[in-house]
PDB file of C-alpha atoms and ligand atoms in Angstrom:
ATOM      1  CA  MET A 213       4.510 -16.876 -15.787  1.00  0.00           C
ATOM      2  CA  GLY A 214       1.750 -16.921 -13.127  1.00  0.00           C
ATOM      3  CA  VAL A 215       0.180 -13.816 -11.620  1.00  0.00           C
ATOM      4  CA  GLU A 216       2.208 -13.934  -8.391  1.00  0.00           C
ATOM      5  CA  GLU A 217       5.527 -14.348 -10.208  1.00  0.00           C
ATOM      6  CA  SER A 218       4.638 -11.474 -12.554  1.00  0.00           C
ATOM      7  CA  VAL A 219       3.682  -9.241  -9.609  1.00  0.00           C
ATOM      8  CA  ILE A 220       6.996  -9.980  -7.881  1.00  0.00           C
ATOM      9  CA  LYS A 221       8.882  -9.273 -11.120  1.00  0.00           C
ATOM     10  CA  HIS A 222       6.989  -5.985 -11.549  1.00  0.00           C
ATOM     11  CA  TYR A 223       8.049  -4.698  -8.126  1.00  0.00           C
ATOM     12  CA  SER A 224      11.620  -6.082  -7.967  1.00  0.00           C
ATOM     13  CA  ASN A 225      14.723  -4.564  -9.505  1.00  0.00           C
ATOM     14  CA  GLY A 226      17.497  -6.078  -7.404  1.00  0.00           C
ATOM     15  CA  ILE A 227      18.949  -2.691  -6.425  1.00  0.00           C
ATOM     16  CA  LEU A 228      16.067  -1.151  -4.533  1.00  0.00           C
ATOM     17  CA  GLU A 229      17.747  -0.525  -1.196  1.00  0.00           C
ATOM     18  CA  GLU A 230      20.949   0.871  -2.686  1.00  0.00           C
ATOM     19  CA  SER A 231      18.975   3.237  -4.973  1.00  0.00           C
ATOM     20  CA  LEU A 232      16.943   4.384  -1.994  1.00  0.00           C
ATOM     21  CA  LEU A 233      20.031   5.065   0.079  1.00  0.00           C
ATOM     22  CA  ALA A 234      21.635   6.887  -2.871  1.00  0.00           C
ATOM     23  CA  ALA A 235      18.527   9.074  -3.181  1.00  0.00           C
ATOM     24  CA  LEU A 236      18.694   9.862   0.542  1.00  0.00           C
ATOM     25  CA  ARG A 237      22.405  10.732   0.325  1.00  0.00           C
ATOM     26  CA  ALA A 238      21.689  12.988  -2.670  1.00  0.00           C
ATOM     27  CA  GLY A 239      19.056  14.711  -0.535  1.00  0.00           C
ATOM     28  CA  GLY A 240      21.674  15.436   2.154  1.00  0.00           C
ATOM     29  CA  LYS A 241      20.770  12.603   4.568  1.00  0.00           C
ATOM     30  CA  ASP A 242      23.228  10.273   6.264  1.00  0.00           C
ATOM     31  CA  PRO A 243      21.952   6.671   5.756  1.00  0.00           C
ATOM     32  CA  ASP A 244      23.619   5.665   9.048  1.00  0.00           C
ATOM     33  CA  HIS A 245      21.711   8.295  11.040  1.00  0.00           C
ATOM     34  CA  LEU A 246      18.167   8.270   9.703  1.00  0.00           C
ATOM     35  CA  HIS A 247      14.921   9.344  11.369  1.00  0.00           C
ATOM     36  CA  PRO A 248      11.621   7.699  10.272  1.00  0.00           C
ATOM     37  CA  ASP A 249      10.502  11.041   8.794  1.00  0.00           C
ATOM     38  CA  ASP A 250      13.554  11.064   6.472  1.00  0.00           C
ATOM     39  CA  LEU A 251      12.061   8.097   4.605  1.00  0.00           C
ATOM     40  CA  SER A 252       8.554   9.414   4.226  1.00  0.00           C
ATOM     41  CA  VAL A 253       8.972  10.911   0.745  1.00  0.00           C
ATOM     42  CA  LEU A 254      10.325   7.593  -0.552  1.00  0.00           C
ATOM     43  CA  ASP A 255       8.631   4.742   1.242  1.00  0.00           C
ATOM     44  CA  GLN A 256       4.862   5.282   0.822  1.00  0.00           C
ATOM     45  CA  PHE A 257       3.755   3.420  -2.323  1.00  0.00           C
ATOM     46  CA  HIS A 258       0.216   4.800  -2.416  1.00  0.00           C
ATOM     47  CA  ILE A 259      -1.640   7.970  -3.371  1.00  0.00           C
ATOM     48  CA  GLY A 260      -1.492  10.604  -0.647  1.00  0.00           C
ATOM     49  CA  GLY A 261       1.797   9.481   0.880  1.00  0.00           C
ATOM     50  CA  VAL A 262       2.424   9.751   4.597  1.00  0.00           C
ATOM     51  CA  GLU A 263      -0.699  11.914   5.141  1.00  0.00           C
ATOM     52  CA  THR A 264      -2.875   9.045   3.924  1.00  0.00           C
ATOM     53  CA  ALA A 265      -1.102   6.541   6.172  1.00  0.00           C
ATOM     54  CA  LEU A 266      -1.709   8.874   9.139  1.00  0.00           C
ATOM     55  CA  GLU A 267      -5.369   9.310   8.161  1.00  0.00           C
ATOM     56  CA  VAL A 268      -5.814   5.510   7.869  1.00  0.00           C
ATOM     57  CA  GLY A 269      -4.128   5.043  11.253  1.00  0.00           C
ATOM     58  CA  ARG A 270      -6.363   7.627  12.927  1.00  0.00           C
ATOM     59  CA  GLY A 271      -9.513   6.274  11.254  1.00  0.00           C
ATOM     60  CA  ALA A 272      -8.699   2.731  12.345  1.00  0.00           C
ATOM     61  CA  GLY A 273      -8.094   3.901  15.933  1.00  0.00           C
ATOM     62  CA  ILE A 274      -4.493   2.652  15.984  1.00  0.00           C
ATOM     63  CA  SER A 275      -2.808   3.367  19.328  1.00  0.00           C
ATOM     64  CA  GLY A 276       0.193   2.349  21.401  1.00  0.00           C
ATOM     65  CA  SER A 277      -1.594  -0.827  22.474  1.00  0.00           C
ATOM     66  CA  SER A 278      -2.573  -1.919  18.946  1.00  0.00           C
ATOM     67  CA  HIS A 279      -1.215  -5.030  17.274  1.00  0.00           C
ATOM     68  CA  VAL A 280      -1.553  -4.181  13.586  1.00  0.00           C
ATOM     69  CA  LEU A 281      -1.288  -6.365  10.482  1.00  0.00           C
ATOM     70  CA  ASP A 282      -0.317  -4.456   7.319  1.00  0.00           C
ATOM     71  CA  VAL A 283      -1.273  -6.598   4.322  1.00  0.00           C
ATOM     72  CA  GLY A 284       0.950  -5.955   1.277  1.00  0.00           C
ATOM     73  CA  SER A 285       3.372  -3.905   3.356  1.00  0.00           C
ATOM     74  CA  GLY A 286       5.688  -2.884   0.498  1.00  0.00           C
ATOM     75  CA  ILE A 287       8.979  -1.474   1.805  1.00  0.00           C
ATOM     76  CA  GLY A 288       7.314  -0.811   5.158  1.00  0.00           C
ATOM     77  CA  GLY A 289       6.261   2.844   4.849  1.00  0.00           C
ATOM     78  CA  PRO A 290       2.746   2.515   6.322  1.00  0.00           C
ATOM     79  CA  ALA A 291       3.936   0.045   8.996  1.00  0.00           C
ATOM     80  CA  ARG A 292       6.593   2.503  10.193  1.00  0.00           C
ATOM     81  CA  VAL A 293       4.035   5.346  10.297  1.00  0.00           C
ATOM     82  CA  PHE A 294       1.709   3.222  12.475  1.00  0.00           C
ATOM     83  CA  ALA A 295       4.647   2.335  14.752  1.00  0.00           C
ATOM     84  CA  HIS A 296       6.295   5.759  14.952  1.00  0.00           C
ATOM     85  CA  ALA A 297       3.254   8.091  14.993  1.00  0.00           C
ATOM     86  CA  PHE A 298       0.896   5.908  17.061  1.00  0.00           C
ATOM     87  CA  GLY A 299       3.279   3.613  18.966  1.00  0.00           C
ATOM     88  CA  ALA A 300       1.726   0.413  17.568  1.00  0.00           C
ATOM     89  CA  THR A 301       3.393  -2.958  17.129  1.00  0.00           C
ATOM     90  CA  VAL A 302       3.116  -3.851  13.444  1.00  0.00           C
ATOM     91  CA  GLN A 303       3.475  -7.045  11.450  1.00  0.00           C
ATOM     92  CA  GLY A 304       3.782  -6.614   7.680  1.00  0.00           C
ATOM     93  CA  ILE A 305       3.369  -9.296   5.043  1.00  0.00           C
ATOM     94  CA  ASP A 306       4.239  -8.924   1.363  1.00  0.00           C
ATOM     95  CA  LEU A 307       4.591 -11.145  -1.687  1.00  0.00           C
ATOM     96  CA  THR A 308       7.801  -9.486  -2.953  1.00  0.00           C
ATOM     97  CA  PRO A 309      10.926 -10.773  -1.158  1.00  0.00           C
ATOM     98  CA  GLU A 310      13.012  -7.722  -2.121  1.00  0.00           C
ATOM     99  CA  PHE A 311      10.423  -5.423  -0.542  1.00  0.00           C
ATOM    100  CA  VAL A 312      10.361  -7.491   2.660  1.00  0.00           C
ATOM    101  CA  ALA A 313      14.168  -7.404   2.923  1.00  0.00           C
ATOM    102  CA  THR A 314      14.209  -3.635   2.273  1.00  0.00           C
ATOM    103  CA  ALA A 315      11.366  -3.025   4.760  1.00  0.00           C
ATOM    104  CA  THR A 316      13.271  -4.925   7.447  1.00  0.00           C
ATOM    105  CA  SER A 317      16.557  -3.165   6.781  1.00  0.00           C
ATOM    106  CA  LEU A 318      15.067   0.367   6.611  1.00  0.00           C
ATOM    107  CA  SER A 319      13.134  -0.197   9.838  1.00  0.00           C
ATOM    108  CA  ALA A 320      16.319  -1.200  11.648  1.00  0.00           C
ATOM    109  CA  ARG A 321      18.091   1.887  10.228  1.00  0.00           C
ATOM    110  CA  VAL A 322      15.472   4.225  11.741  1.00  0.00           C
ATOM    111  CA  GLY A 323      15.408   2.430  15.106  1.00  0.00           C
ATOM    112  CA  LEU A 324      11.984   0.794  14.689  1.00  0.00           C
ATOM    113  CA  GLY A 325      13.258  -2.791  14.346  1.00  0.00           C
ATOM    114  CA  HIS A 326      11.772  -3.712  17.749  1.00  0.00           C
ATOM    115  CA  GLN A 327       8.270  -2.462  16.798  1.00  0.00           C
ATOM    116  CA  VAL A 328       7.805  -3.649  13.215  1.00  0.00           C
ATOM    117  CA  SER A 329       8.542  -6.946  11.510  1.00  0.00           C
ATOM    118  CA  PHE A 330       7.980  -8.190   7.992  1.00  0.00           C
ATOM    119  CA  THR A 331       7.471 -11.579   6.453  1.00  0.00           C
ATOM    120  CA  THR A 332       7.211 -12.815   2.870  1.00  0.00           C
ATOM    121  CA  GLY A 333       3.855 -14.380   2.030  1.00  0.00           C
ATOM    122  CA  ASN A 334       0.586 -14.201   0.138  1.00  0.00           C
ATOM    123  CA  ALA A 335      -2.353 -12.186   1.463  1.00  0.00           C
ATOM    124  CA  THR A 336      -4.629 -15.054   0.395  1.00  0.00           C
ATOM    125  CA  ALA A 337      -3.038 -17.424   2.955  1.00  0.00           C
ATOM    126  CA  LEU A 338      -1.939 -15.462   6.027  1.00  0.00           C
ATOM    127  CA  PRO A 339       0.547 -17.359   8.223  1.00  0.00           C
ATOM    128  CA  PHE A 340      -0.923 -15.978  11.467  1.00  0.00           C
ATOM    129  CA  GLU A 341      -3.077 -17.291  14.329  1.00  0.00           C
ATOM    130  CA  ASP A 342      -6.833 -16.685  14.485  1.00  0.00           C
ATOM    131  CA  ALA A 343      -7.886 -13.479  16.329  1.00  0.00           C
ATOM    132  CA  SER A 344      -4.289 -12.301  16.736  1.00  0.00           C
ATOM    133  CA  PHE A 345      -4.596  -8.664  15.500  1.00  0.00           C
ATOM    134  CA  ASP A 346      -6.557  -5.579  16.668  1.00  0.00           C
ATOM    135  CA  VAL A 347      -6.335  -3.804  13.304  1.00  0.00           C
ATOM    136  CA  ALA A 348      -5.592  -4.873   9.731  1.00  0.00           C
ATOM    137  CA  THR A 349      -4.687  -2.374   7.005  1.00  0.00           C
ATOM    138  CA  MET A 350      -4.246  -2.770   3.252  1.00  0.00           C
ATOM    139  CA  LEU A 351      -3.050   0.173   1.146  1.00  0.00           C
ATOM    140  CA  HIS A 352      -2.935  -0.108  -2.665  1.00  0.00           C
ATOM    141  CA  VAL A 353      -2.653  -3.900  -2.732  1.00  0.00           C
ATOM    142  CA  GLY A 354      -6.011  -5.297  -3.854  1.00  0.00           C
ATOM    143  CA  MET A 355      -5.388  -4.037  -7.399  1.00  0.00           C
ATOM    144  CA  ASN A 356      -2.895  -6.923  -7.773  1.00  0.00           C
ATOM    145  CA  ILE A 357      -5.149  -9.626  -6.262  1.00  0.00           C
ATOM    146  CA  ARG A 358      -7.898 -11.390  -8.203  1.00  0.00           C
ATOM    147  CA  ASP A 359      -9.311 -13.330  -5.249  1.00  0.00           C
ATOM    148  CA  LYS A 360     -10.316 -10.617  -2.805  1.00  0.00           C
ATOM    149  CA  ASP A 361     -12.825 -13.001  -1.149  1.00  0.00           C
ATOM    150  CA  LYS A 362      -9.909 -15.124   0.048  1.00  0.00           C
ATOM    151  CA  VAL A 363      -7.945 -12.117   1.352  1.00  0.00           C
ATOM    152  CA  PHE A 364     -10.904 -10.734   3.263  1.00  0.00           C
ATOM    153  CA  ALA A 365     -11.765 -14.186   4.716  1.00  0.00           C
ATOM    154  CA  GLU A 366      -8.162 -14.429   5.910  1.00  0.00           C
ATOM    155  CA  VAL A 367      -8.247 -10.904   7.376  1.00  0.00           C
ATOM    156  CA  ALA A 368     -11.534 -11.701   9.164  1.00  0.00           C
ATOM    157  CA  ARG A 369      -9.962 -14.875  10.584  1.00  0.00           C
ATOM    158  CA  VAL A 370      -6.857 -13.149  12.015  1.00  0.00           C
ATOM    159  CA  LEU A 371      -8.738 -10.109  13.426  1.00  0.00           C
ATOM    160  CA  ARG A 372     -10.029 -10.312  16.997  1.00  0.00           C
ATOM    161  CA  PRO A 373     -13.772  -9.649  17.506  1.00  0.00           C
ATOM    162  CA  GLY A 374     -14.189  -5.858  17.450  1.00  0.00           C
ATOM    163  CA  GLY A 375     -11.060  -5.508  15.316  1.00  0.00           C
ATOM    164  CA  VAL A 376     -10.950  -2.946  12.480  1.00  0.00           C
ATOM    165  CA  PHE A 377     -10.042  -3.471   8.811  1.00  0.00           C
ATOM    166  CA  ALA A 378      -9.008  -0.408   6.776  1.00  0.00           C
ATOM    167  CA  VAL A 379      -8.580  -0.643   3.015  1.00  0.00           C
ATOM    168  CA  PHE A 380      -7.290   2.124   0.740  1.00  0.00           C
ATOM    169  CA  ASP A 381      -7.169   0.846  -2.848  1.00  0.00           C
ATOM    170  CA  VAL A 382      -7.556   2.244  -6.340  1.00  0.00           C
ATOM    171  CA  MET A 383     -11.017   1.080  -7.432  1.00  0.00           C
ATOM    172  CA  GLN A 384     -13.064   0.980 -10.637  1.00  0.00           C
ATOM    173  CA  MET A 385     -15.572   3.836 -10.853  1.00  0.00           C
ATOM    174  CA  GLY A 386     -16.678   3.915 -14.490  1.00  0.00           C
ATOM    175  CA  GLY A 387     -17.276   1.311 -17.155  1.00  0.00           C
ATOM    176  CA  ASP A 388     -14.251   2.155 -19.320  1.00  0.00           C
ATOM    177  CA  GLU A 389     -10.960   0.312 -19.022  1.00  0.00           C
ATOM    178  CA  PRO A 390      -7.909   2.349 -17.939  1.00  0.00           C
ATOM    179  CA  ASP A 391      -4.871   2.522 -20.199  1.00  0.00           C
ATOM    180  CA  PHE A 392      -1.766   0.537 -19.244  1.00  0.00           C
ATOM    181  CA  PRO A 393       0.885   0.645 -17.882  1.00  0.00           C
ATOM    182  CA  LEU A 394      -0.352   1.638 -14.422  1.00  0.00           C
ATOM    183  CA  PRO A 395       1.906   1.930 -11.352  1.00  0.00           C
ATOM    184  CA  TRP A 396       0.893  -1.530 -10.060  1.00  0.00           C
ATOM    185  CA  ALA A 397       0.760  -3.416 -13.369  1.00  0.00           C
ATOM    186  CA  THR A 398       2.338  -3.136 -16.795  1.00  0.00           C
ATOM    187  CA  THR A 399      -0.550  -5.022 -18.443  1.00  0.00           C
ATOM    188  CA  GLU A 400      -4.065  -6.290 -17.624  1.00  0.00           C
ATOM    189  CA  GLN A 401      -2.568  -9.679 -16.680  1.00  0.00           C
ATOM    190  CA  THR A 402      -1.808  -8.516 -13.111  1.00  0.00           C
ATOM    191  CA  SER A 403      -4.459  -5.828 -12.612  1.00  0.00           C
ATOM    192  CA  PHE A 404      -7.705  -6.747 -10.837  1.00  0.00           C
ATOM    193  CA  VAL A 405      -9.268  -3.362 -10.147  1.00  0.00           C
ATOM    194  CA  GLN A 406     -12.851  -3.676  -8.895  1.00  0.00           C
ATOM    195  CA  PRO A 407     -15.643  -1.298  -7.848  1.00  0.00           C
ATOM    196  CA  PRO A 408     -16.199  -0.415  -4.168  1.00  0.00           C
ATOM    197  CA  MET A 409     -19.353  -2.557  -4.190  1.00  0.00           C
ATOM    198  CA  ALA A 410     -17.289  -5.681  -5.001  1.00  0.00           C
ATOM    199  CA  TYR A 411     -15.071  -4.896  -1.989  1.00  0.00           C
ATOM    200  CA  SER A 412     -17.957  -4.318   0.412  1.00  0.00           C
ATOM    201  CA  ASP A 413     -19.791  -7.445  -0.812  1.00  0.00           C
ATOM    202  CA  ALA A 414     -16.646  -9.548  -0.340  1.00  0.00           C
ATOM    203  CA  MET A 415     -16.114  -8.055   3.136  1.00  0.00           C
ATOM    204  CA  GLU A 416     -19.705  -8.833   4.189  1.00  0.00           C
ATOM    205  CA  GLN A 417     -19.288 -12.383   2.784  1.00  0.00           C
ATOM    206  CA  ALA A 418     -16.215 -12.754   4.973  1.00  0.00           C
ATOM    207  CA  GLY A 419     -18.231 -11.792   8.061  1.00  0.00           C
ATOM    208  CA  LEU A 420     -17.011  -8.200   8.314  1.00  0.00           C
ATOM    209  CA  GLU A 421     -19.363  -5.217   8.709  1.00  0.00           C
ATOM    210  CA  VAL A 422     -18.657  -2.225   6.479  1.00  0.00           C
ATOM    211  CA  ASP A 423     -18.764   1.094   8.393  1.00  0.00           C
ATOM    212  CA  THR A 424     -17.696   3.805   5.945  1.00  0.00           C
ATOM    213  CA  GLU A 425     -16.647   4.242   2.328  1.00  0.00           C
ATOM    214  CA  ARG A 426     -15.086   7.396   0.912  1.00  0.00           C
ATOM    215  CA  SER A 427     -13.572   8.349  -2.448  1.00  0.00           C
ATOM    216  CA  PHE A 428     -10.397  10.463  -2.516  1.00  0.00           C
ATOM    217  CA  ARG A 429     -10.555  11.179  -6.249  1.00  0.00           C
ATOM    218  CA  ASP A 430     -10.067  14.958  -6.040  1.00  0.00           C
ATOM    219  CA  ALA A 431      -7.317  14.749  -3.426  1.00  0.00           C
ATOM    220  CA  GLY A 432      -5.740  11.959  -5.510  1.00  0.00           C
ATOM    221  CA  ILE A 433      -5.638  14.146  -8.625  1.00  0.00           C
ATOM    222  CA  GLU A 434      -4.046  16.991  -6.646  1.00  0.00           C
ATOM    223  CA  PHE A 435      -1.478  14.654  -5.098  1.00  0.00           C
ATOM    224  CA  ILE A 436      -0.415  13.131  -8.426  1.00  0.00           C
ATOM    225  CA  GLU A 437      -0.211  16.549 -10.097  1.00  0.00           C
ATOM    226  CA  ARG A 438       1.979  17.799  -7.224  1.00  0.00           C
ATOM    227  CA  MET A 439       4.156  14.694  -7.544  1.00  0.00           C
ATOM    228  CA  ILE A 440       4.615  15.204 -11.287  1.00  0.00           C
ATOM    229  CA  ALA A 441       5.492  18.891 -10.787  1.00  0.00           C
ATOM    230  CA  ALA A 442       8.003  18.067  -8.022  1.00  0.00           C
ATOM    231  CA  ALA A 443       9.644  15.368 -10.163  1.00  0.00           C
ATOM    232  CA  GLN A 444      10.137  17.839 -13.016  1.00  0.00           C
ATOM    233  CA  GLY A 445      12.331  20.217 -11.021  1.00  0.00           C
ATOM    234  CA  ALA A 446      14.230  17.564  -9.062  1.00  0.00           C
ATOM    235  CA  PRO A 447      17.623  16.024  -9.852  1.00  0.00           C
ATOM    236  CA  SER A 448      17.134  12.416 -10.978  1.00  0.00           C
ATOM    237  CA  SER A 449      18.982  11.027  -7.924  1.00  0.00           C
ATOM    238  CA  SER A 450      16.444  12.573  -5.532  1.00  0.00           C
ATOM    239  CA  ASN A 451      13.498  11.759  -7.766  1.00  0.00           C
ATOM    240  CA  PHE A 452      12.839   8.257  -6.506  1.00  0.00           C
ATOM    241  CA  PRO A 453      10.004   6.668  -8.484  1.00  0.00           C
ATOM    242  CA  ALA A 454       8.010   5.683  -5.394  1.00  0.00           C
ATOM    243  CA  LEU A 455       4.518   5.619  -6.772  1.00  0.00           C
ATOM    244  CA  ARG A 456       5.374   5.354 -10.422  1.00  0.00           C
ATOM    245  CA  GLY A 457       6.463   1.743 -10.728  1.00  0.00           C
ATOM    246  CA  PRO A 458       8.945   0.486 -13.294  1.00  0.00           C
ATOM    247  CA  ASP A 459       7.130   2.158 -16.196  1.00  0.00           C
ATOM    248  CA  GLY A 460       7.811   5.598 -14.753  1.00  0.00           C
ATOM    249  CA  GLU A 461       6.110   8.610 -16.214  1.00  0.00           C
ATOM    250  CA  ALA A 462       3.734   6.659 -18.505  1.00  0.00           C
ATOM    251  CA  SER A 463       2.095   4.837 -15.601  1.00  0.00           C
ATOM    252  CA  THR A 464       1.701   8.039 -13.561  1.00  0.00           C
ATOM    253  CA  ALA A 465       0.156   9.798 -16.564  1.00  0.00           C
ATOM    254  CA  ASN A 466      -2.267   6.909 -17.187  1.00  0.00           C
ATOM    255  CA  LEU A 467      -3.320   6.841 -13.540  1.00  0.00           C
ATOM    256  CA  LEU A 468      -3.916  10.599 -13.532  1.00  0.00           C
ATOM    257  CA  ALA A 469      -5.966  10.371 -16.739  1.00  0.00           C
ATOM    258  CA  ALA A 470      -8.052   7.500 -15.332  1.00  0.00           C
ATOM    259  CA  LEU A 471      -8.838   9.551 -12.201  1.00  0.00           C
ATOM    260  CA  LYS A 472      -9.694  12.646 -14.253  1.00  0.00           C
ATOM    261  CA  ASN A 473     -11.930  10.592 -16.569  1.00  0.00           C
ATOM    262  CA  HIS A 474     -13.817   9.044 -13.628  1.00  0.00           C
ATOM    263  CA  ILE A 475     -12.593   5.537 -14.549  1.00  0.00           C
ATOM    264  CA  LEU A 476     -10.580   4.923 -11.362  1.00  0.00           C
ATOM    265  CA  ALA A 477     -10.444   6.525  -7.897  1.00  0.00           C
ATOM    266  CA  PRO A 478      -8.613   5.889  -4.630  1.00  0.00           C
ATOM    267  CA  VAL A 479     -11.271   4.728  -2.166  1.00  0.00           C
ATOM    268  CA  GLU A 480     -11.034   4.118   1.575  1.00  0.00           C
ATOM    269  CA  ILE A 481     -13.273   1.520   3.239  1.00  0.00           C
ATOM    270  CA  PHE A 482     -13.409   0.913   6.993  1.00  0.00           C
ATOM    271  CA  ALA A 483     -14.998  -2.283   8.289  1.00  0.00           C
ATOM    272  CA  HIS A 484     -14.953  -4.205  11.558  1.00  0.00           C
ATOM    273  CA  LYS A 485     -15.334  -7.766  12.750  1.00  0.00           C
ATOM    274  CA  PRO A 486     -18.467  -7.973  14.921  1.00  0.00           C
TER     275      PRO A 486
HETATM  276  C1  SAM B 768       1.617  -0.458  -4.597  1.00  0.00           C
HETATM  277  S1  SAM B 768       2.467  -1.475  -3.452  1.00  0.00           S
HETATM  278  C2  SAM B 768       1.836  -0.864  -1.901  1.00  0.00           C
HETATM  279  C3  SAM B 768       2.782  -1.140  -0.755  1.00  0.00           C
HETATM  280  C4  SAM B 768       2.388  -0.569   0.601  1.00  0.00           C
HETATM  281  N1  SAM B 768       1.072  -1.013   0.999  1.00  0.00           N
HETATM  282  C5  SAM B 768       2.417   0.940   0.589  1.00  0.00           C
HETATM  283  O1  SAM B 768       1.351   1.556   0.557  1.00  0.00           O
HETATM  284  O2  SAM B 768       3.530   1.513   0.625  1.00  0.00           O
HETATM  285  C6  SAM B 768       1.606  -3.024  -3.627  1.00  0.00           C
HETATM  286  C7  SAM B 768       2.224  -4.121  -2.785  1.00  0.00           C
HETATM  287  O3  SAM B 768       1.336  -5.246  -2.761  1.00  0.00           O
HETATM  288  C8  SAM B 768       2.122  -6.416  -2.728  1.00  0.00           C
HETATM  289  N2  SAM B 768       1.273  -7.547  -3.146  1.00  0.00           N
HETATM  290  C9  SAM B 768       0.688  -7.733  -4.340  1.00  0.00           C
HETATM  291  N3  SAM B 768      -0.011  -8.892  -4.358  1.00  0.00           N
HETATM  292  C10 SAM B 768       0.139  -9.441  -3.119  1.00  0.00           C
HETATM  293  C11 SAM B 768      -0.341 -10.628  -2.499  1.00  0.00           C
HETATM  294  N4  SAM B 768      -1.095 -11.514  -3.172  1.00  0.00           N
HETATM  295  N5  SAM B 768      -0.008 -10.856  -1.210  1.00  0.00           N
HETATM  296  C12 SAM B 768       0.791  -9.993  -0.530  1.00  0.00           C
HETATM  297  N6  SAM B 768       1.274  -8.848  -1.068  1.00  0.00           N
HETATM  298  C13 SAM B 768       0.956  -8.569  -2.345  1.00  0.00           C
HETATM  299  C14 SAM B 768       3.264  -6.087  -3.673  1.00  0.00           C
HETATM  300  O4  SAM B 768       4.356  -6.941  -3.490  1.00  0.00           O
HETATM  301  C15 SAM B 768       3.557  -4.642  -3.282  1.00  0.00           C
HETATM  302  O5  SAM B 768       4.465  -4.568  -2.243  1.00  0.00           O
END
């Protein structure tokens, strides 16, 4: 099986939307009358949850007039935050068809169907016109992509001059290898974690200028510890494994250990197209 097929298999389970709706019902929500905020504990597949998506949106200067591309949009959590909190129009693209279908359906359920849309595709070959976006974002996606040069060249192509690119990925900080499974990959076959320097070099190669780089290691540790504690007291139906991936507790524990041991850290990089 190739990398892309394995990544899709890792993220798909065939019952994602119905398990999500069941979790919402168990939490006292009516799936036919949902507000975007009702989804926020379930739909953000990255460290820091909705707060991180808001921070990325603010940092990237997303506003009501922004046309945003969210690369690796998952089930649409970050895209809906950019649309609902900032008023942006957002296009998501993701490799996993089940995620794209769920992102589209959830967005319609919360009344954001007119502001966000999702398409299935590979970040290494974006099916969009040159200079067609003001902002591009990518949250916890690069860990699954070997060829970051290609992704960043594509992002640089579809951004307008002056456009901003915000990345928030888990990156390699120390020389040791993390233990698997991790939330994004069961084995090394689909994990391509790289140091911040590899990201900034690839961005500069693509013609982007790097503005800031910041590690969220400490906040990441706190977030994961809070998540583990919350999952312990919660009934299983409301304990949706958002960040944990199919390997559940083992992958969360390995990620936490890798952060604590200075092997991995969530890092945010902002760049722009001159
Ligand atoms: C950990 S999830 C993050 C989802 C979303 N960004 C979020 O923060 O909620 C990683 C996502 O990257 C997507 N992905 C992995 N490789 C990709 C590729 N080559 N092109 C597009 N999407 C990809 C996966 O399908 C998955 O939805």
